[in-house]
mmCIF file of C-alpha atoms in Angstrom:
data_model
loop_
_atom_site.group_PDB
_atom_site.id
_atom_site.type_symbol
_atom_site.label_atom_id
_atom_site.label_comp_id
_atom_site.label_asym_id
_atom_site.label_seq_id
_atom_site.Cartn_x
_atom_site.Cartn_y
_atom_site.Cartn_z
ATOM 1 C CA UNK U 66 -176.196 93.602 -268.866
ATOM 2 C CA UNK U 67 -175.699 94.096 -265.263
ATOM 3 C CA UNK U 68 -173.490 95.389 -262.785
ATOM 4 C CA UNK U 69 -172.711 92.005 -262.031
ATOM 5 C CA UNK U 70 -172.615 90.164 -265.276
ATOM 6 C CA UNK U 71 -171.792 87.206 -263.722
ATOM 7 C CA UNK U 72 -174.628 86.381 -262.049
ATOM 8 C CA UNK U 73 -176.655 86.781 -264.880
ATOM 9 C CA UNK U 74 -179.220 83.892 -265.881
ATOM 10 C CA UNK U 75 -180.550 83.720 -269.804
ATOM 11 C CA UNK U 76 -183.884 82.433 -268.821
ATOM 12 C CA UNK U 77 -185.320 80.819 -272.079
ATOM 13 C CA UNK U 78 -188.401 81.292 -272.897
ATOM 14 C CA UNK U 79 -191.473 79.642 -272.970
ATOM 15 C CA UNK U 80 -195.397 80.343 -273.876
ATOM 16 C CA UNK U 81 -197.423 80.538 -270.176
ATOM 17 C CA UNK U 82 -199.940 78.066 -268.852
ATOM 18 C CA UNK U 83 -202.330 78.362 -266.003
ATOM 19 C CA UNK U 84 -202.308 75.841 -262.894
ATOM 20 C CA UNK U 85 -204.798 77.480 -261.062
ATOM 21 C CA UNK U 86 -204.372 81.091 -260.312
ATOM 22 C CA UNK U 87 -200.664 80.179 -260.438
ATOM 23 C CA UNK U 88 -198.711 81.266 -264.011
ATOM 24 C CA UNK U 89 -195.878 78.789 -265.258
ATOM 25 C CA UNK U 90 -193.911 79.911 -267.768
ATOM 26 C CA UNK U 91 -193.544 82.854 -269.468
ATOM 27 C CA UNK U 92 -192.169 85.173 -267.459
ATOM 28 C CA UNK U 93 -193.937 84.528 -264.396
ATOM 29 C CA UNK U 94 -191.614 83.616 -261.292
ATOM 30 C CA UNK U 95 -190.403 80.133 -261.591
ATOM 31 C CA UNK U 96 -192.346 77.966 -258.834
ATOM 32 C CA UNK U 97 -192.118 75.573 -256.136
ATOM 33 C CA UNK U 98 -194.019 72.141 -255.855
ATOM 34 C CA UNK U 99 -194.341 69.345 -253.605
ATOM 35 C CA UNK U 100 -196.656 65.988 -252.992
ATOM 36 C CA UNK U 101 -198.350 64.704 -249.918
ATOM 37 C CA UNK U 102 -197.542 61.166 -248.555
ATOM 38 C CA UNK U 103 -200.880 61.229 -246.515
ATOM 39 C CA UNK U 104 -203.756 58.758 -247.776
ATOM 40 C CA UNK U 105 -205.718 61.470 -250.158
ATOM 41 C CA UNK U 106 -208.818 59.645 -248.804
ATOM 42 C CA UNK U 107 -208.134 60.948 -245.266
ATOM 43 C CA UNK U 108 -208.790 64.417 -246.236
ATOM 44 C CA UNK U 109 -208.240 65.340 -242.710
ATOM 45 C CA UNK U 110 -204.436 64.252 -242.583
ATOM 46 C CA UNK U 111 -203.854 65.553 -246.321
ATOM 47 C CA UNK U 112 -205.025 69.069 -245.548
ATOM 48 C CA UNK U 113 -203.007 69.272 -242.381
ATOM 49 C CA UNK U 114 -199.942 68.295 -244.014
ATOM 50 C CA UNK U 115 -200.783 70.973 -247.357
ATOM 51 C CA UNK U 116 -201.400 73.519 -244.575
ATOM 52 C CA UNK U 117 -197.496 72.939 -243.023
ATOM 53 C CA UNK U 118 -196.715 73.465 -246.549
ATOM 54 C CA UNK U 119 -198.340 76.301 -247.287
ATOM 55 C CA UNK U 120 -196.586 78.060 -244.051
ATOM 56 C CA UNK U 121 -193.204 77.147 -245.656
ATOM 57 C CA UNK U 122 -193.795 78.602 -248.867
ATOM 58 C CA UNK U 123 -195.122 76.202 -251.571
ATOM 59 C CA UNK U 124 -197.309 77.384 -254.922
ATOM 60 C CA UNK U 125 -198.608 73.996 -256.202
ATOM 61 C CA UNK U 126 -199.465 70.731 -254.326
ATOM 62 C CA UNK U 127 -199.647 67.251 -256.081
ATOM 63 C CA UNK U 128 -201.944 64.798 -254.131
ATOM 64 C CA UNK U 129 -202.056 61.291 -255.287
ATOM 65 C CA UNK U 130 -205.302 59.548 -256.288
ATOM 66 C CA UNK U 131 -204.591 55.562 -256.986
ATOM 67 C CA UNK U 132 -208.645 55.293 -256.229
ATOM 68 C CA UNK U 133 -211.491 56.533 -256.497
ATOM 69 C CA UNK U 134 -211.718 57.279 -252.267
ATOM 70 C CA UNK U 135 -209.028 59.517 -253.319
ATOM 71 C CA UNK U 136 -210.631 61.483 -255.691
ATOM 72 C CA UNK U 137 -213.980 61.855 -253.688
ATOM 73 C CA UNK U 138 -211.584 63.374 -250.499
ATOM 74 C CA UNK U 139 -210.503 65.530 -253.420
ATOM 75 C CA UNK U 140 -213.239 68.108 -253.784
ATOM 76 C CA UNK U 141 -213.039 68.710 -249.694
ATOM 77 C CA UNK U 142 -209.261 68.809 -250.201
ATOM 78 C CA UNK U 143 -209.242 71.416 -252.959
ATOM 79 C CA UNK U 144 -211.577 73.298 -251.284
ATOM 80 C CA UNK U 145 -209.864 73.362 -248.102
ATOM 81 C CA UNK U 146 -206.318 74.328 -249.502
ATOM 82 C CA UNK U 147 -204.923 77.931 -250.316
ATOM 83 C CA UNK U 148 -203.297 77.204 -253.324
ATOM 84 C CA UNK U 149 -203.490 75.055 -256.531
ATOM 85 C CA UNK U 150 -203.689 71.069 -255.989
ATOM 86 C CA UNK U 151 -202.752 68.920 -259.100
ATOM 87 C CA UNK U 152 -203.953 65.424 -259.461
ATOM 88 C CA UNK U 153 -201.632 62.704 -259.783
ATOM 89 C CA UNK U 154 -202.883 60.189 -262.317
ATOM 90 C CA UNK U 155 -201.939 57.083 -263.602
ATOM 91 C CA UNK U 156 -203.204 54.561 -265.759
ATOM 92 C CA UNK U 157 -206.621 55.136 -264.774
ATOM 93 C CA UNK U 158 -208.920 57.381 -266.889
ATOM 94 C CA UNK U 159 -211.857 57.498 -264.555
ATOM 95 C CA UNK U 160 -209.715 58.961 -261.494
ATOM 96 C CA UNK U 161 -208.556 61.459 -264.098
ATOM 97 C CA UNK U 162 -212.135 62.596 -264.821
ATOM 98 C CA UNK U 163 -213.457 62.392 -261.680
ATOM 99 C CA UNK U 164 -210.506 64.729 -260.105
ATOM 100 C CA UNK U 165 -211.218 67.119 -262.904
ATOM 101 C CA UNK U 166 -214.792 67.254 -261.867
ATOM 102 C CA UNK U 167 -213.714 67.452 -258.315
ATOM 103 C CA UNK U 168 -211.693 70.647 -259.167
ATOM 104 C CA UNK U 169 -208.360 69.732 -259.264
ATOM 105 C CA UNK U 170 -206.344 72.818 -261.171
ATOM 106 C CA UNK U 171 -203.876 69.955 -263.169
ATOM 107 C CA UNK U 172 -204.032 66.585 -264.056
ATOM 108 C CA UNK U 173 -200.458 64.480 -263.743
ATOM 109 C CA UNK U 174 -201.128 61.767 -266.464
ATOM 110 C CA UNK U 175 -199.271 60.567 -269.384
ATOM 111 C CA UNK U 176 -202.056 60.120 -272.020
ATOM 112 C CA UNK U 177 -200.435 57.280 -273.835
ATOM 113 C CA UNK U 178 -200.853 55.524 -270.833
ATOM 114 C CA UNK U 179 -204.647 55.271 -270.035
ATOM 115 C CA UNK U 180 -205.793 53.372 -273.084
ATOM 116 C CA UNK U 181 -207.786 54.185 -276.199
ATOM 117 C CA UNK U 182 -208.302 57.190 -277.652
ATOM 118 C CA UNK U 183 -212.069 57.448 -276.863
ATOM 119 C CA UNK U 184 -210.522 57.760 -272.772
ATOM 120 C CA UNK U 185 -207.605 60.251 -273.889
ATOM 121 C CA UNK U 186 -210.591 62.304 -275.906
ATOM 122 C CA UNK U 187 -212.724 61.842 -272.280
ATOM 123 C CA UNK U 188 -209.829 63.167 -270.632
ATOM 124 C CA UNK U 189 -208.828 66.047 -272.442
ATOM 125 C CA UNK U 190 -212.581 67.248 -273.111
ATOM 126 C CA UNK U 191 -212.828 66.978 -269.009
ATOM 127 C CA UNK U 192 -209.494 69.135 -269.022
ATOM 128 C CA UNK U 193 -210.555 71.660 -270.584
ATOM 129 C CA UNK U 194 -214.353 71.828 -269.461
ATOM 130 C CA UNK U 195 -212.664 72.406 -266.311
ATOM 131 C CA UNK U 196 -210.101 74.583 -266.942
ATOM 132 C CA UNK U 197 -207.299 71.803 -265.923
ATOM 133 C CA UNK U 198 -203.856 71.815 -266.830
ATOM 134 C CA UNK U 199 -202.129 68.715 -267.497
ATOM 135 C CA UNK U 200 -198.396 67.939 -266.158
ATOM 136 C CA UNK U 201 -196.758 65.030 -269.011
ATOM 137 C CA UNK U 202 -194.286 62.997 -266.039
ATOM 138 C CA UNK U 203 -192.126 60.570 -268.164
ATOM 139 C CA UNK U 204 -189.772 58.986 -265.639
ATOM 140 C CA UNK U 205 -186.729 56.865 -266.575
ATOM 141 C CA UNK U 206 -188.020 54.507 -264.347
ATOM 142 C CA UNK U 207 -191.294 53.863 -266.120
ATOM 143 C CA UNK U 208 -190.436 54.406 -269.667
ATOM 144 C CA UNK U 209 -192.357 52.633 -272.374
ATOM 145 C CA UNK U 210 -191.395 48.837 -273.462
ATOM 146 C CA UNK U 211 -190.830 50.102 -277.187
ATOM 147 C CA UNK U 212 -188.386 52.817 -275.952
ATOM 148 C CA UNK U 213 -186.317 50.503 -273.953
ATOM 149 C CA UNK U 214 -186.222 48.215 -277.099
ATOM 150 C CA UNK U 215 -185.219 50.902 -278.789
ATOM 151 C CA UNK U 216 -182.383 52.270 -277.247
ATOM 152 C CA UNK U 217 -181.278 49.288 -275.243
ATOM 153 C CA UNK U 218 -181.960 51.469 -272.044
ATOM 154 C CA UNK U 219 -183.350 54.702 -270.553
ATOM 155 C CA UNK U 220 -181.011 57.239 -272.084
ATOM 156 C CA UNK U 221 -181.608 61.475 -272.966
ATOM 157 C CA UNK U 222 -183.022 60.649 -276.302
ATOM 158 C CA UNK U 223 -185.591 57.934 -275.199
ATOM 159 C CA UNK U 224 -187.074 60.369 -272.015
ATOM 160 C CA UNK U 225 -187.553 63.233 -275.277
ATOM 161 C CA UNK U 226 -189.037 60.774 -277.939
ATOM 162 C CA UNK U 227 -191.615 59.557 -274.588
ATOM 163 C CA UNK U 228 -192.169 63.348 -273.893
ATOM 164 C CA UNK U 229 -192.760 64.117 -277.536
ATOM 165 C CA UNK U 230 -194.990 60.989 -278.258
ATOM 166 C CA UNK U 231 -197.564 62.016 -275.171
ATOM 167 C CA UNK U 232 -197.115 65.638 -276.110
ATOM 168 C CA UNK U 233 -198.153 65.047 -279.877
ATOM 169 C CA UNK U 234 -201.818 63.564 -278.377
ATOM 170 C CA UNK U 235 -202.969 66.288 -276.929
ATOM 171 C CA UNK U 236 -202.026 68.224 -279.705
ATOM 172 C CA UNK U 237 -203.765 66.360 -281.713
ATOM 173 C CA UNK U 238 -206.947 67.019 -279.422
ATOM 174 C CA UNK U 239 -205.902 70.974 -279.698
ATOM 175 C CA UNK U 240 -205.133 70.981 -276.163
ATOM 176 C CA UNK U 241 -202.085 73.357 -275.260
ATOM 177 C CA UNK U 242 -202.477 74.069 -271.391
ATOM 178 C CA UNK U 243 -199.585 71.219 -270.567
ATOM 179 C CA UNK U 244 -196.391 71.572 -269.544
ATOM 180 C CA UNK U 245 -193.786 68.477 -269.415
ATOM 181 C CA UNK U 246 -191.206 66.702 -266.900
ATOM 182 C CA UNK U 247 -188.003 64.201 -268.101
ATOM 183 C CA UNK U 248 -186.952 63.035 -264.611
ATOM 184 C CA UNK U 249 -184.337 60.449 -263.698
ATOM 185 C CA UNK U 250 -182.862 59.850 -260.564
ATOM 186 C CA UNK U 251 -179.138 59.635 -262.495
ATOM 187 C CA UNK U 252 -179.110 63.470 -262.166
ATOM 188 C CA UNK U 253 -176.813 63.176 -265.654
ATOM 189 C CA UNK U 254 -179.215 61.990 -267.241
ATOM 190 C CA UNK U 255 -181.805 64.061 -266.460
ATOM 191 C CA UNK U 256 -180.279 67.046 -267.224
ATOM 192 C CA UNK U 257 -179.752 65.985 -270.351
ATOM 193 C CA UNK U 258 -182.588 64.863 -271.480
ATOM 194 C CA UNK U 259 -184.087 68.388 -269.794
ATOM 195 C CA UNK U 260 -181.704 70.167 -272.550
ATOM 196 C CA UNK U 261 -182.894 67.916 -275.454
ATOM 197 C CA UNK U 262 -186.167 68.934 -274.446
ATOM 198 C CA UNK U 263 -185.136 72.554 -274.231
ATOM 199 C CA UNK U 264 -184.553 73.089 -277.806
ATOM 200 C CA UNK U 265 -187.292 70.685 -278.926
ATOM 201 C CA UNK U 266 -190.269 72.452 -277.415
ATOM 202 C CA UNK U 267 -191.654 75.897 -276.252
ATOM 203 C CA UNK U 268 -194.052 74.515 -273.562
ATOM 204 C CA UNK U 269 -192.861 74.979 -269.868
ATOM 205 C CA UNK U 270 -190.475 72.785 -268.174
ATOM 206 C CA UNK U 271 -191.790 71.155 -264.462
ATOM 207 C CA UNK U 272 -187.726 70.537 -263.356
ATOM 208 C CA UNK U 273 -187.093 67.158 -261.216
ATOM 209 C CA UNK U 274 -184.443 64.735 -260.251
ATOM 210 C CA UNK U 275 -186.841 62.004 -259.464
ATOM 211 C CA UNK U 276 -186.054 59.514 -256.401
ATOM 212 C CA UNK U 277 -183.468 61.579 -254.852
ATOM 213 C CA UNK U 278 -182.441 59.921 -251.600
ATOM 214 C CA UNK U 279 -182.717 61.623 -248.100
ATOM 215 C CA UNK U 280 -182.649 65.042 -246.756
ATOM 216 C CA UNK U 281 -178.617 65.550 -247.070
ATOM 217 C CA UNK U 282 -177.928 63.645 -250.163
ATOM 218 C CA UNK U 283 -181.592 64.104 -251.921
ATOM 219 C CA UNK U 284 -180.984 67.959 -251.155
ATOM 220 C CA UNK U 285 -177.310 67.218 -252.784
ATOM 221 C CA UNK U 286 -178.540 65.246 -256.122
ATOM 222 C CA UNK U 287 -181.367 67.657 -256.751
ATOM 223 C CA UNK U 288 -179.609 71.476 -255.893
ATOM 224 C CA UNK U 289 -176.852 69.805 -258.752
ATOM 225 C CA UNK U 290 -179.035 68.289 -261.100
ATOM 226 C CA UNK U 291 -182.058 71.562 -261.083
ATOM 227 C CA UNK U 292 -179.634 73.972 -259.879
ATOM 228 C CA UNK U 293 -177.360 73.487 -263.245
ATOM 229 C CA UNK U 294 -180.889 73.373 -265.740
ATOM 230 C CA UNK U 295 -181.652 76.944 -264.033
ATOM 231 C CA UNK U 296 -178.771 78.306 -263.775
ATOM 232 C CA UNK U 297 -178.780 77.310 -267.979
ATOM 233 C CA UNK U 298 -182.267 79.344 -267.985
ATOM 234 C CA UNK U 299 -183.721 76.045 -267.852
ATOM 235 C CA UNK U 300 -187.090 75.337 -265.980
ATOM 236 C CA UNK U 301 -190.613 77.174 -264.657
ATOM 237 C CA UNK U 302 -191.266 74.954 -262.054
ATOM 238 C CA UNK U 303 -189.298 72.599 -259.594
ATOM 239 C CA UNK U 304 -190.096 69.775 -257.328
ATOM 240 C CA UNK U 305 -187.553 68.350 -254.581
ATOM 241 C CA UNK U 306 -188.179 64.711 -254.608
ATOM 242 C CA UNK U 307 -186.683 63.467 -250.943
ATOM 243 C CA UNK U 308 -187.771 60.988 -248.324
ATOM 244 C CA UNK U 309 -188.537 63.388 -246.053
ATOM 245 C CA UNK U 310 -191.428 65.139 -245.458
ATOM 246 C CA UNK U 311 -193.049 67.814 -247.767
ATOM 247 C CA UNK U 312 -192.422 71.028 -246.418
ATOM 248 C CA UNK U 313 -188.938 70.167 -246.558
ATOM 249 C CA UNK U 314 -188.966 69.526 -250.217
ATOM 250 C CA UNK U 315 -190.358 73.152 -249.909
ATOM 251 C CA UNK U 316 -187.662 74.714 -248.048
ATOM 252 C CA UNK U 317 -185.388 73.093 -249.813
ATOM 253 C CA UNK U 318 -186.038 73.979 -253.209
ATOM 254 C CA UNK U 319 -186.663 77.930 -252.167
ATOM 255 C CA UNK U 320 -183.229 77.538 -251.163
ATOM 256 C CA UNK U 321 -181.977 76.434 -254.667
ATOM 257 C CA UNK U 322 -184.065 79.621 -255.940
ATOM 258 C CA UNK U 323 -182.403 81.711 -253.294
ATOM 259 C CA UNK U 324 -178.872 80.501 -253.849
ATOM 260 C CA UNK U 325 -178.874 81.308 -257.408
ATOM 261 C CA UNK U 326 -180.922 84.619 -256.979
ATOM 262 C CA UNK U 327 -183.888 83.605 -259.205
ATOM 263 C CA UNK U 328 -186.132 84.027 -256.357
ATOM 264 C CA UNK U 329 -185.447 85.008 -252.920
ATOM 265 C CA UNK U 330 -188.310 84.600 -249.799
ATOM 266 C CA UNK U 331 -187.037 84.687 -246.314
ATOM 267 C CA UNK U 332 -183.752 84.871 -244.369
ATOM 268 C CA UNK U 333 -180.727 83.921 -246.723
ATOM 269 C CA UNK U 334 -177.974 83.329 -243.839
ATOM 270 C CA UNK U 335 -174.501 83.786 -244.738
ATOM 271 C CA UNK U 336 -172.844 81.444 -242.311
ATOM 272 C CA UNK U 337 -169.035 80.345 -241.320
ATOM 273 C CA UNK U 338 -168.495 76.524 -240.580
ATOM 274 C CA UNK U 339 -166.368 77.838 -237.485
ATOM 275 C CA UNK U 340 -163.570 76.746 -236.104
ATOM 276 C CA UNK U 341 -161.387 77.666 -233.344
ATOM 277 C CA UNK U 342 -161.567 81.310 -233.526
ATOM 278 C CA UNK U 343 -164.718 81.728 -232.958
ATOM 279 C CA UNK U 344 -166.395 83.718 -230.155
ATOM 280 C CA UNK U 345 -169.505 82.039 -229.651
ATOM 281 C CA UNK U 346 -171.090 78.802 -230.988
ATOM 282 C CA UNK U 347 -171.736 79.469 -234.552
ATOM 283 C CA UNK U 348 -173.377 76.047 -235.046
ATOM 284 C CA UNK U 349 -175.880 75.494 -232.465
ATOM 285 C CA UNK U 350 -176.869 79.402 -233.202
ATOM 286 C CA UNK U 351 -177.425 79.020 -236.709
ATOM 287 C CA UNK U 352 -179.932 76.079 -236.197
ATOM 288 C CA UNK U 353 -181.944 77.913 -233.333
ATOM 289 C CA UNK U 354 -181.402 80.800 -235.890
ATOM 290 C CA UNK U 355 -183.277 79.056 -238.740
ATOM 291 C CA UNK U 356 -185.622 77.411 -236.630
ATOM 292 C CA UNK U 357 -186.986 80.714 -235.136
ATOM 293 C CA UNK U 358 -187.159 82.536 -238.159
ATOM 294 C CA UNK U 359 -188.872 80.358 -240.681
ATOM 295 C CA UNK U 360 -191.979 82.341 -240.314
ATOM 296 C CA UNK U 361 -190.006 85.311 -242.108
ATOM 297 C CA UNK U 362 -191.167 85.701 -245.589
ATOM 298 C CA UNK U 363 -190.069 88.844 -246.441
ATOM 299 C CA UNK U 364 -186.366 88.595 -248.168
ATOM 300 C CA UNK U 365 -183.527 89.654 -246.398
ATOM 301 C CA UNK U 366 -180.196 88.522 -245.642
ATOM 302 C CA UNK U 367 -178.197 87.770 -242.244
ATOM 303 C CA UNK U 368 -174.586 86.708 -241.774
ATOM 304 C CA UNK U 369 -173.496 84.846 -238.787
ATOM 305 C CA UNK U 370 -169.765 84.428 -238.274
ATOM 306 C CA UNK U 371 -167.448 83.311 -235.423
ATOM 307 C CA UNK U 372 -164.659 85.749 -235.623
ATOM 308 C CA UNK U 373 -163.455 89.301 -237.049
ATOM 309 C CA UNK U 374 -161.257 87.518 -240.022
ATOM 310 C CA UNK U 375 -164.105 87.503 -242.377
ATOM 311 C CA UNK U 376 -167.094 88.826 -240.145
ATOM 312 C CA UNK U 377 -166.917 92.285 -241.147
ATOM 313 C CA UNK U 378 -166.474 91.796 -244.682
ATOM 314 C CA UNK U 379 -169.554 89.514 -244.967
ATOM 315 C CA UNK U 380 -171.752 91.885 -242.588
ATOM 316 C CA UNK U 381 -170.971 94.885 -245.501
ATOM 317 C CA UNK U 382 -173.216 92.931 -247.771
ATOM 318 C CA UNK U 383 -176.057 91.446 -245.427
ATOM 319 C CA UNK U 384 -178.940 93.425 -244.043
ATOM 320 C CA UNK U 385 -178.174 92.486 -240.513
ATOM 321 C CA UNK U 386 -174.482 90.637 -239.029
ATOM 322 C CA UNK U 387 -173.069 89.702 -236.145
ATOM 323 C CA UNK U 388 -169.526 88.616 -235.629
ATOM 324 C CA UNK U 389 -167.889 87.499 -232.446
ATOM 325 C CA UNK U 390 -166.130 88.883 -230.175
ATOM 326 C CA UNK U 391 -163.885 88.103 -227.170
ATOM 327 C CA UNK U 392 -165.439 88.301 -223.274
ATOM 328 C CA UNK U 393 -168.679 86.981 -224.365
ATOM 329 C CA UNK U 394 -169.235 90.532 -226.286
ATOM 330 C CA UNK U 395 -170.453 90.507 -229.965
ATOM 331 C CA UNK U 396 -170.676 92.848 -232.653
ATOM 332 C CA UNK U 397 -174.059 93.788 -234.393
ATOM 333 C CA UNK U 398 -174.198 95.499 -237.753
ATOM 334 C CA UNK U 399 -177.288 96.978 -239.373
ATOM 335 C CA UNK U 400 -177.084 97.341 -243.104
ATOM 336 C CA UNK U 401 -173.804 96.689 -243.088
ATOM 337 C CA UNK U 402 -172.274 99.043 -240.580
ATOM 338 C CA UNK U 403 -170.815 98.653 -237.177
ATOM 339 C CA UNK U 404 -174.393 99.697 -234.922
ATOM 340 C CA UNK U 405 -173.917 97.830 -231.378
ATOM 341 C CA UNK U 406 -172.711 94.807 -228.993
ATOM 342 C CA UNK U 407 -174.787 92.126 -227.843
ATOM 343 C CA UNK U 408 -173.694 89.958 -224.949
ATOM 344 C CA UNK U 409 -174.282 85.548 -225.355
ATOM 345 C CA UNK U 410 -177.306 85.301 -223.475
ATOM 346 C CA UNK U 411 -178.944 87.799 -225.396
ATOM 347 C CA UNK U 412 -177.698 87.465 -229.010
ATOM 348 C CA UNK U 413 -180.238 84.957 -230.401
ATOM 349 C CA UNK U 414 -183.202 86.463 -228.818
ATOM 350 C CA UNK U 415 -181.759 89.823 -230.097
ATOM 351 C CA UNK U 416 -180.984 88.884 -233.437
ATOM 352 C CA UNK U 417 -184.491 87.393 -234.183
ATOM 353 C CA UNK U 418 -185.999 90.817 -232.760
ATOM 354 C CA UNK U 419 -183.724 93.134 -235.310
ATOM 355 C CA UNK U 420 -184.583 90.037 -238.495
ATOM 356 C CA UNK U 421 -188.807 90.660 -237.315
ATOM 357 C CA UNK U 422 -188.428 94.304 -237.234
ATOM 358 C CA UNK U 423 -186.493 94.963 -240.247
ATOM 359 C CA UNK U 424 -188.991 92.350 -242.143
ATOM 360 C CA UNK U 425 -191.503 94.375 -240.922
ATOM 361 C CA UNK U 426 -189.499 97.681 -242.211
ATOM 362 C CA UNK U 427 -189.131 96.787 -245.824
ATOM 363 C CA UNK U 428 -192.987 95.418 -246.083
ATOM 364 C CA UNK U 429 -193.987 99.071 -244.814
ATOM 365 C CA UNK U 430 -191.583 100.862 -247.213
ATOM 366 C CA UNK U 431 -192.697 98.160 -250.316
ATOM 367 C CA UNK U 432 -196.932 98.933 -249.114
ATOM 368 C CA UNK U 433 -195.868 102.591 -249.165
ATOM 369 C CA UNK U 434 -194.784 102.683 -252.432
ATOM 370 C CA UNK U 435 -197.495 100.482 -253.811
ATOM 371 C CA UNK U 436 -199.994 102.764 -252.642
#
């Protein structure tokens, strides 16, 4: 147990797969995933928009391939990218062979839904030739006319039975390198079925709350919905599902990591909302703030706050503070200790300067000891 029992997350365990070079499961750090909206045939545009990506931070990349001008952009689009691109797949067994071939590191495909089982055989033997993973997505959305039947409508138990039903095919092909999503866009719903699934099967758990909404309320719906499965110890890998553009989904779900301390990359800011107290604009700073310092991968922590009531209590536990002051004068603290003032015009460019060079600080002192 530790110092701080409280903060403590169970994680439960599951047996490790391979999407790439990139472990899920296991024990391996739990990962972050988004998709491209570009047309996967213009290669161009889709490796553009992975590359913004990869600057904020993602591990895996889903591209879509309805066609197959989507899966011949793919080899040039795997090729191109710096980290593992998975295949989304539906219906269509051909596009699912053909992205193998063209090196994609996981296939997204429900096998019950691409026909007889001479295709799911095709399929899987391409998998594994290839060393492919395959991601089993049952949505609530598209859940199988015999399940709705069923149960009357999409419920926890139906989004299990369609996980277990695709999961006992390519088990029955001995293929194990798969690891299984239950999303729903009722956030309820989909973190129940994620528990079902929990205690039904060791494989690892892709996290989800499908068709979120927006930035602010898709960002709301999905740090509730996979926010509560991890902090239960649920989940190996998340994807932010908002209608916004991908490297959000990024930032957003290394901030649902951050905020529950199950991995941290970058500035955590410890912010005030402000109010009248405070002694310079604590808003507009902590945008520019964010903005400036998203090239920071290294984690550390700053708090920015308005006024002395809680400034200095806050700067005790943050690598670098600042707190305002009256006469345009603010104080600076360096691992949590009163170091300096800044004046306004100088605080932002300042406090970016200290956030570079103490980044730059704990990668020497983390190469040091590594060597």
């Amino acid at each position: 147990m530790s110092i701080r029992p409280w903060r403590d997350i169970t994680r439960r365990q599951s047996r490790q797969i391979m999407v790439g070079n990139v472990p899920v499961g296991g024990d391996a750090p739990i990962t972050v995933q988004t998709m491209t909206n570009t047309l996967t045939s213009d290669a161009k545009a889709t490796i553009a928009q992975i590359r913004r990506c990869e600057d904020a931070g993602v591990d895996i990349i889903r591209v879509s391939c309805p066609d197959a001008e989507s899966t011949a952009a793919l080899k040039q689009i795997v090729r191109a990218s710096r980290v593992p691109i998975v295949a989304d797949i539906h219906f269509h067994y051909k596009r699912a062979l053909e992205a193998a071939d063209a090196g994609a590191a996981c296939l997204r495909i429900n096998p019950g839904n691409i026909g007889s089982a001479e295709r799911v055989r095709e399929v899987v033997a391409a998998a594994r030739a290839n060393g492919c993973a395959i991601r089993i997505g049952v949505n609530a959305g598209s859940l199988e006319k015999d399940l709705l039947e069923k149960y009357g409508e999409p419920c926890p138990e139906a989004l299990v039975e369609s996980a277990l039903d695709h999961i006992r095919i390519l088990e029955d092909y001995g293929f194990r390198d798969y690891k299984v999503a239950v999303k729903a866009s009722d956030l309820f719903l989909a973190v129940a079925a994620y528990q079902q699934l929990a205690e039904a099967v060791d494989c690892p758990l892709h996290l989800g709350i499908t068709e979120a909404g927006g930035l602010i309320g898709g960002t709301v719906k999905s740090a509730i919905g996979i926010g509560s499965l991890l902090w239960y110890g649920i989940g190996d890998t998340i994807r932010v599902s908002l209608s916004a553009e991908p490297e959000e989904e990024v930032r957003v779900g290394f901030e649902i990591l951050k905020a529950l301390g199950i991995r941290n990359r970058g500035v955590r800011v410890v912010s005030c909302p402000s109010c009248a107290r405070q002694g310079f604009d604590v808003i507009r700073t902590v945008q520019v703030l964010e903005e400036r310092l998203q090239h920071i991968r290294t984690p550390l922590s700053l708090s920015v706050l308005g006024c002395v009531v809680n400034g200095p209590g806050e700067a005790r536990e943050t690598d670098i503070g600042i707190t305002g002051g009256g006469a345009g004068k603010h104080m600076v603290y360096l691992s949590g200790v009163t170091d300096h003032h800044v004046s306004d015009a100088d605080m932002v460019d300042h406090i970016v300067k200290l956030v570079e060079a103490k980044a730059a600080e704990i990668e020497a002192a983390e190469a040091k000891q590594a060597a």
